[in-house]
Amino acid sequence: MREIGEREVEWIAEGAAVLGTGGGGNTYLAGLDLRRLLRQGARVRVVQAEELPDDAFGPVLSGMGAPTVGIERLPVAGRFGALVRATGRALGRDPAFVAIGEVGGANALRPLSGAAESGLPVVDADPMGRAFPELQMDTYMIAGVPPRPLLLNDGKGVEARLEGVPDPWTAERYARALTWAMGGNAGVVVGVVTAAQVRAYGIPGTLSLAQEIGRAMERARAGKRPTLDAVLEAVPGGVRLFEGKVVDVSRRTAAGFARGHVVIDGLGAWRGERLRIEFQNEYLVARREEDGAALVAVPDLLVLIEEESGRALGSEMVRYGLRLHVLALPAPWELKTPAALRVVGPSAFGYDVDVAPLPGDLLGRAAPAAVGAAG
Amino acid sequence: MHVGVDVGGTHTDAVLMDGRRVVAWVKVATTEDVATGIEQALAELVRSASVPAERVEAVMLGTTQFANAIVQGRGLVRVGVLRLALPIGTAIPPLEDWPPDLVRAVDPVVRQVHGGFEVIGTPVAEVDPEEIRDAARAFRAQGIRDVAITGVFSPVDPSQERLAADLVREVIPEARVSLGYDIGSLGLLQRENACVLNAALGDVAERVVDGFSAALRRLGLTARLYLTQNDGTLMAADLAKRYPVRTVGSGPTNSMRGAAAITGIRDAVVVDVGGTTTDVGVLVAGFPRPAAVYVSLAGVTTNFRMPDVLSLGLGGGSRVREEDGGVRIGPDSVGYRLTEEALAFGGTAVTLTDAAVAAGRLALGTHPLPPGRDRAWGERVLAEAARMAEEAIDRMKTQAGEVTAVLVGGGSVLLPDALEGVREVVRPPHAQVANAVGAALAQVGAEIDRVADLDPAHRAERLGALRQEAMERAVEAGADPATVEVVEVEETPFTYMPGHQVRVRVRAVGDLAALPAPAGR
């Protein structure tokens, strides 16, 4: 068990933006909410799943909706704390911890507000290890943890509780529609997990990883070193994929997704080459422009670091002329099992690409033999 | 004829223009009180041109005074801050991300009350008139008359902000009210920040505008007075008193607009080389390309559109060092002490100006250069300066291929006539007062930023209404109705969500009546 303060929140925010792989929403407002809670004396404690008894359980918390709506409605004080209490009411037993639904982007911070408001610790794990756009792209769901209860809070005093939701696809569809009706922005609980389930199916240590990435980046900045080096030190399996200047950006919106691609003209060691990155909110596939050959694909993480600021760049911010470094970080092995790849692999996003996942693991762990054979 | 005035940190420039022709110009030191320097500059300008005062039809002022007031926290008034958002928006109260010093300078009284809209146009909550009157009474009790009102999604529907303003005026008849939808775009916190800054400038705005008007009268000038805004358009003086914050980023804008006006070039990279820095910006259809992200003003995040400018530590006073067999220029500069500290003036600092003298590009100075500072050295240093400019130009380009570069500013002689990635280098006349020229030739415009339901059945009609509103606002701001046109329509859909809600930004621009149409190119 450890406690985090304002500095750690800033590190987590910066690291979560890296793990957001271009999506996941801006961490600025969620960070301000948490800072206020800490200054008011609230405490945020982080526990490892191993410290908790097997049958202890917690709600999986996240925010849902359009980032463009979030910047108007702002975070609502007490919303995630209310969702924790609602979970207790729905199950007739009080939760013992708070679980993170998505460690990439702003959703890394929202459960911490829930922890601060409820007094419960947050468990250092999540079911994505990055940002994904939809609820079913989640290792708890892939393992068969039911999305029950499904709770939504509109921030105005209305709480929705959906019973009997059979599967994560249904949860995604209903929650998305309700979120829109609630004003395009909701706090959600998608099921509960026990500590045993977090240990079995969750990706451990991802909150700490976000914090470590952010801390290393801040240290690099202070030492006038490139922040991308810091990211690669924090994620030893990562590689520098490309460096260059954006020469083309194309965007369109389809079915609620900001789809598009970026073309980067190589500089330095990559002069004379071009890289194309396709995105749907998150960066999903990197291809050699010359022949279209895929080099890296989801679930591996594509991270664009803007040279001047040294910060991870959201896909909505990419524009012509920016100098970028492209990093590829290996997905955690939990996302590379055959069952997981069906849900979070390239085909789940409509890409027909055949590319071997990057060797290694986001957290530097040795993969279980079964996964190594499959990968 | 028109007078353009640009008040900068070190110099106050003024130009008298007849149509697009510069009749006279002056450059004086900016004075501590600003007004004296402006009056001196104008007096000298009118005298040197020997033009009857009544022939000056309009005076356009670009000034850093409002930005300085915010940065220094000086002259700001207490603000009553009203946020219409309850029961939401509570986790981040108004001014939450402000630097503590500036919060103290504004010393706000903050009230969060019920109200606001959802993105689809339904209310978050209805306005409770008594709640707002109560807040206004609290402001009045503190002697506050400057009130900033911001509601959730007010760009979707400004009716609650307007209603709240009426209720505040019931209680405080002399209130000066700033409304969020009038000032900023989407992003509640950033719009509210800009709105509060605007309200805090209430006194400074009246003092600057009234003081300037009085100076014009003393000089016998009956001309209409305008201030230049961040986006390069004009705002009539009485509007500027109400919206001072819209002028805080007008300096680089005026310089770029001046370059466009003098040359008639509408699409180009503008390189403004000064004593300490080089500012590189991009003209698109005659206007500076706006920055894409939130703009920080004295540590406060705001979301009005500022010109996208890349600043390099490269100027006439930049220090030059030899490093690892190469040359390094800047970012530090001897600045205005160039004529004491540079080698060519008998000093010990090696500057970019010395390199230009060594290379034979400039003939100035009082002392011969020491041994080793020969032509070859000078050319090596200037080549590095050119490389830095080339890289900056490349970064700022909006598309691949070669561009036209317009070089302005006193230090532009340090750059060569041929730059990589540049089709043509243009050095306009009067480049040293391009900013004042830009002010004198500024157009009038308006921008609206709304969320609209553009379902296919109503799309054309609703977009048409927004275009009409932008044009009406431009006319209200002083544009000649016959010349007003919509110059930009930008649609941004909402991601992760169904429906046809789209964020629409529409900008309309027209000429100030009696000003000749821009030449175009």
Short mmCIF file of N, CA and C in Angstrom, two decimals, chain A residues 269-360:
data_model
loop_
_atom_site.label_atom_id
_atom_site.label_comp_id
_atom_site.label_asym_id
_atom_site.label_seq_id
_atom_site.Cartn_x
_atom_site.Cartn_y
_atom_site.Cartn_z
N ALA A 269 17.85 8.99 -39.07
CA ALA A 269 18.14 7.66 -39.59
C ALA A 269 17.08 7.19 -40.59
N TRP A 270 15.93 7.88 -40.62
CA TRP A 270 14.83 7.44 -41.48
C TRP A 270 14.65 8.35 -42.71
N ARG A 271 15.63 9.19 -42.98
CA ARG A 271 15.52 10.08 -44.12
C ARG A 271 15.30 9.26 -45.40
N GLY A 272 14.40 9.72 -46.24
CA GLY A 272 14.13 9.01 -47.48
C GLY A 272 13.02 7.98 -47.36
N GLU A 273 12.54 7.74 -46.11
CA GLU A 273 11.44 6.79 -45.94
C GLU A 273 10.20 7.53 -45.46
N ARG A 274 9.05 6.89 -45.61
CA ARG A 274 7.81 7.46 -45.09
C ARG A 274 7.02 6.42 -44.31
N LEU A 275 6.39 6.89 -43.25
CA LEU A 275 5.58 6.01 -42.42
C LEU A 275 4.14 6.53 -42.44
N ARG A 276 3.20 5.58 -42.53
CA ARG A 276 1.78 5.95 -42.46
C ARG A 276 1.19 5.34 -41.21
N ILE A 277 0.50 6.15 -40.44
CA ILE A 277 -0.15 5.64 -39.23
C ILE A 277 -1.65 5.83 -39.36
N GLU A 278 -2.38 4.74 -39.20
CA GLU A 278 -3.84 4.83 -39.29
C GLU A 278 -4.41 4.89 -37.88
N PHE A 279 -5.38 5.78 -37.69
CA PHE A 279 -5.96 5.91 -36.36
C PHE A 279 -7.48 5.89 -36.39
N GLN A 280 -8.05 5.40 -35.29
CA GLN A 280 -9.48 5.52 -35.00
C GLN A 280 -9.52 5.97 -33.55
N ASN A 281 -9.44 7.25 -33.32
CA ASN A 281 -9.17 7.86 -32.01
C ASN A 281 -7.76 7.46 -31.56
N GLU A 282 -7.51 6.17 -31.33
CA GLU A 282 -6.16 5.70 -31.01
C GLU A 282 -5.39 5.38 -32.30
N TYR A 283 -4.06 5.44 -32.19
CA TYR A 283 -3.22 5.01 -33.32
C TYR A 283 -3.24 3.49 -33.36
N LEU A 284 -3.53 2.91 -34.53
CA LEU A 284 -3.77 1.47 -34.56
C LEU A 284 -2.79 0.69 -35.42
N VAL A 285 -2.41 1.22 -36.57
CA VAL A 285 -1.53 0.47 -37.47
C VAL A 285 -0.48 1.43 -38.03
N ALA A 286 0.77 0.98 -38.04
CA ALA A 286 1.84 1.74 -38.70
C ALA A 286 2.30 0.96 -39.91
N ARG A 287 2.33 1.63 -41.06
CA ARG A 287 2.73 0.95 -42.30
C ARG A 287 3.87 1.72 -42.96
N ARG A 288 4.69 0.96 -43.70
CA ARG A 288 5.65 1.60 -44.59
C ARG A 288 4.85 2.17 -45.76
N GLU A 289 5.03 3.46 -46.04
CA GLU A 289 4.20 4.11 -47.05
C GLU A 289 4.47 3.53 -48.44
N GLU A 290 5.75 3.20 -48.68
CA GLU A 290 6.18 2.73 -50.00
C GLU A 290 5.37 1.55 -50.52
N ASP A 291 5.21 0.52 -49.66
CA ASP A 291 4.51 -0.67 -50.15
C ASP A 291 3.32 -1.07 -49.27
N GLY A 292 3.02 -0.24 -48.26
CA GLY A 292 1.87 -0.53 -47.42
C GLY A 292 2.08 -1.64 -46.40
N ALA A 293 3.31 -2.15 -46.33
CA ALA A 293 3.56 -3.26 -45.40
C ALA A 293 3.38 -2.79 -43.96
N ALA A 294 2.58 -3.56 -43.20
CA ALA A 294 2.34 -3.19 -41.80
C ALA A 294 3.57 -3.53 -40.97
N LEU A 295 3.98 -2.60 -40.12
CA LEU A 295 5.14 -2.81 -39.26
C LEU A 295 4.71 -3.10 -37.82
N VAL A 296 3.70 -2.37 -37.37
CA VAL A 296 3.20 -2.53 -36.01
C VAL A 296 1.69 -2.38 -36.06
N ALA A 297 0.99 -3.19 -35.27
CA ALA A 297 -0.48 -3.08 -35.25
C ALA A 297 -1.00 -3.29 -33.84
N VAL A 298 -2.20 -2.76 -33.60
CA VAL A 298 -2.91 -2.96 -32.36
C VAL A 298 -2.98 -4.46 -32.06
N PRO A 299 -2.81 -4.94 -30.86
CA PRO A 299 -2.83 -4.20 -29.58
C PRO A 299 -1.49 -3.59 -29.16
N ASP A 300 -0.39 -3.79 -29.92
CA ASP A 300 0.83 -3.09 -29.54
C ASP A 300 0.57 -1.59 -29.56
N LEU A 301 1.33 -0.86 -28.75
CA LEU A 301 1.04 0.56 -28.54
C LEU A 301 1.89 1.42 -29.48
N LEU A 302 1.24 2.29 -30.23
CA LEU A 302 1.95 3.28 -31.04
C LEU A 302 1.88 4.61 -30.30
N VAL A 303 3.02 5.20 -30.04
CA VAL A 303 3.07 6.44 -29.27
C VAL A 303 3.77 7.50 -30.11
N LEU A 304 3.11 8.63 -30.28
CA LEU A 304 3.71 9.74 -31.01
C LEU A 304 4.15 10.79 -30.00
N ILE A 305 5.46 11.05 -29.99
CA ILE A 305 6.00 12.06 -29.08
C ILE A 305 6.34 13.29 -29.91
N GLU A 306 5.75 14.42 -29.54
CA GLU A 306 6.05 15.65 -30.26
C GLU A 306 7.42 16.15 -29.82
N GLU A 307 8.27 16.49 -30.81
CA GLU A 307 9.66 16.78 -30.48
C GLU A 307 9.80 18.00 -29.57
N GLU A 308 9.09 19.07 -29.91
CA GLU A 308 9.32 20.31 -29.18
C GLU A 308 8.89 20.23 -27.73
N SER A 309 7.68 19.72 -27.48
CA SER A 309 7.19 19.67 -26.10
C SER A 309 7.66 18.40 -25.39
N GLY A 310 8.02 17.38 -26.16
CA GLY A 310 8.41 16.11 -25.56
C GLY A 310 7.24 15.35 -24.97
N ARG A 311 6.03 15.72 -25.37
CA ARG A 311 4.85 15.07 -24.79
C ARG A 311 4.15 14.16 -25.81
N ALA A 312 3.42 13.21 -25.28
CA ALA A 312 2.65 12.33 -26.16
C ALA A 312 1.55 13.15 -26.82
N LEU A 313 1.32 12.88 -28.08
CA LEU A 313 0.43 13.71 -28.88
C LEU A 313 -0.87 12.95 -29.15
N GLY A 314 -2.01 13.57 -28.82
CA GLY A 314 -3.32 12.98 -29.11
C GLY A 314 -3.60 13.04 -30.60
N SER A 315 -4.39 12.10 -31.11
CA SER A 315 -4.62 12.06 -32.56
C SER A 315 -5.36 13.29 -33.05
N GLU A 316 -6.12 13.96 -32.16
CA GLU A 316 -6.84 15.17 -32.59
C GLU A 316 -5.89 16.35 -32.74
N MET A 317 -4.66 16.23 -32.23
CA MET A 317 -3.72 17.35 -32.26
C MET A 317 -2.71 17.25 -33.41
N VAL A 318 -2.69 16.14 -34.12
CA VAL A 318 -1.69 15.98 -35.17
C VAL A 318 -1.97 16.95 -36.31
N ARG A 319 -0.97 17.66 -36.74
CA ARG A 319 -1.15 18.53 -37.90
C ARG A 319 0.14 18.62 -38.69
N TYR A 320 -0.01 19.12 -39.90
CA TYR A 320 1.12 19.22 -40.81
C TYR A 320 2.28 19.96 -40.15
N GLY A 321 3.48 19.47 -40.39
CA GLY A 321 4.67 20.20 -39.98
C GLY A 321 5.23 19.80 -38.63
N LEU A 322 4.44 19.11 -37.79
CA LEU A 322 4.96 18.72 -36.49
C LEU A 322 6.08 17.71 -36.65
N ARG A 323 7.13 17.86 -35.85
CA ARG A 323 8.20 16.87 -35.80
C ARG A 323 7.84 15.84 -34.74
N LEU A 324 7.90 14.59 -35.13
CA LEU A 324 7.45 13.53 -34.23
C LEU A 324 8.47 12.41 -34.13
N HIS A 325 8.45 11.78 -32.99
CA HIS A 325 9.13 10.50 -32.82
C HIS A 325 8.04 9.46 -32.61
N VAL A 326 8.19 8.34 -33.30
CA VAL A 326 7.19 7.28 -33.16
C VAL A 326 7.82 6.14 -32.38
N LEU A 327 7.17 5.78 -31.28
CA LEU A 327 7.62 4.65 -30.48
C LEU A 327 6.59 3.53 -30.62
N ALA A 328 7.10 2.32 -30.59
CA ALA A 328 6.20 1.17 -30.54
C ALA A 328 6.50 0.42 -29.24
N LEU A 329 5.47 0.26 -28.42
CA LEU A 329 5.63 -0.45 -27.14
C LEU A 329 4.87 -1.76 -27.23
N PRO A 330 5.49 -2.85 -26.75
CA PRO A 330 4.78 -4.13 -26.83
C PRO A 330 3.55 -4.13 -25.92
N ALA A 331 2.45 -4.67 -26.42
CA ALA A 331 1.26 -4.81 -25.58
C ALA A 331 1.57 -5.78 -24.46
N PRO A 332 0.86 -5.67 -23.35
CA PRO A 332 1.01 -6.69 -22.31
C PRO A 332 0.57 -8.04 -22.88
N TRP A 333 1.18 -9.11 -22.40
CA TRP A 333 0.90 -10.42 -23.03
C TRP A 333 -0.56 -10.80 -22.91
N GLU A 334 -1.26 -10.26 -21.90
CA GLU A 334 -2.69 -10.60 -21.75
C GLU A 334 -3.50 -10.22 -22.99
N LEU A 335 -3.01 -9.21 -23.75
CA LEU A 335 -3.75 -8.78 -24.95
C LEU A 335 -3.34 -9.58 -26.18
N LYS A 336 -2.35 -10.46 -26.03
CA LYS A 336 -1.83 -11.16 -27.20
C LYS A 336 -2.22 -12.64 -27.23
N THR A 337 -3.10 -13.06 -26.34
CA THR A 337 -3.60 -14.43 -26.42
C THR A 337 -4.56 -14.50 -27.60
N PRO A 338 -4.75 -15.69 -28.17
CA PRO A 338 -5.69 -15.80 -29.30
C PRO A 338 -7.07 -15.26 -28.95
N ALA A 339 -7.56 -15.53 -27.74
CA ALA A 339 -8.89 -15.05 -27.37
C ALA A 339 -8.92 -13.52 -27.33
N ALA A 340 -7.84 -12.92 -26.81
CA ALA A 340 -7.81 -11.46 -26.71
C ALA A 340 -7.66 -10.83 -28.09
N LEU A 341 -6.83 -11.44 -28.94
CA LEU A 341 -6.60 -10.85 -30.27
C LEU A 341 -7.88 -10.81 -31.10
N ARG A 342 -8.79 -11.74 -30.85
CA ARG A 342 -10.07 -11.69 -31.58
C ARG A 342 -10.85 -10.42 -31.23
N VAL A 343 -10.63 -9.92 -30.01
CA VAL A 343 -11.39 -8.75 -29.55
C VAL A 343 -10.62 -7.44 -29.71
N VAL A 344 -9.31 -7.49 -29.59
CA VAL A 344 -8.53 -6.25 -29.62
C VAL A 344 -7.47 -6.26 -30.71
N GLY A 345 -7.45 -7.28 -31.54
CA GLY A 345 -6.46 -7.34 -32.62
C GLY A 345 -6.89 -6.49 -33.80
N PRO A 346 -6.05 -6.42 -34.84
CA PRO A 346 -6.35 -5.56 -35.99
C PRO A 346 -7.70 -5.86 -36.62
N SER A 347 -8.11 -7.15 -36.67
CA SER A 347 -9.36 -7.48 -37.36
C SER A 347 -10.57 -6.90 -36.64
N ALA A 348 -10.45 -6.72 -35.30
CA ALA A 348 -11.56 -6.13 -34.54
C ALA A 348 -11.79 -4.68 -34.96
N PHE A 349 -10.78 -4.06 -35.56
CA PHE A 349 -10.91 -2.67 -36.01
C PHE A 349 -11.07 -2.59 -37.53
N GLY A 350 -11.27 -3.76 -38.17
CA GLY A 350 -11.49 -3.77 -39.60
C GLY A 350 -10.22 -3.77 -40.44
N TYR A 351 -9.08 -4.07 -39.85
CA TYR A 351 -7.84 -4.13 -40.62
C TYR A 351 -7.50 -5.57 -40.96
N ASP A 352 -7.12 -5.79 -42.20
CA ASP A 352 -6.67 -7.11 -42.62
C ASP A 352 -5.15 -7.05 -42.74
N VAL A 353 -4.48 -7.06 -41.61
CA VAL A 353 -3.02 -7.00 -41.65
C VAL A 353 -2.45 -8.22 -40.96
N ASP A 354 -1.33 -8.65 -41.44
CA ASP A 354 -0.68 -9.83 -40.88
C ASP A 354 0.68 -9.39 -40.37
N VAL A 355 0.74 -9.06 -39.12
CA VAL A 355 2.01 -8.62 -38.57
C VAL A 355 2.20 -9.27 -37.20
N ALA A 356 3.39 -9.78 -36.97
CA ALA A 356 3.66 -10.43 -35.70
C ALA A 356 3.69 -9.37 -34.60
N PRO A 357 3.05 -9.65 -33.44
CA PRO A 357 3.15 -8.70 -32.33
C PRO A 357 4.61 -8.50 -31.95
N LEU A 358 4.90 -7.31 -31.40
CA LEU A 358 6.26 -7.05 -30.94
C LEU A 358 6.62 -8.07 -29.87
N PRO A 359 7.86 -8.55 -29.86
CA PRO A 359 8.27 -9.43 -28.78
C PRO A 359 8.30 -8.65 -27.47
N GLY A 360 8.13 -9.35 -26.39
CA GLY A 360 8.21 -8.69 -25.10
C GLY A 360 6.86 -8.29 -24.58
#
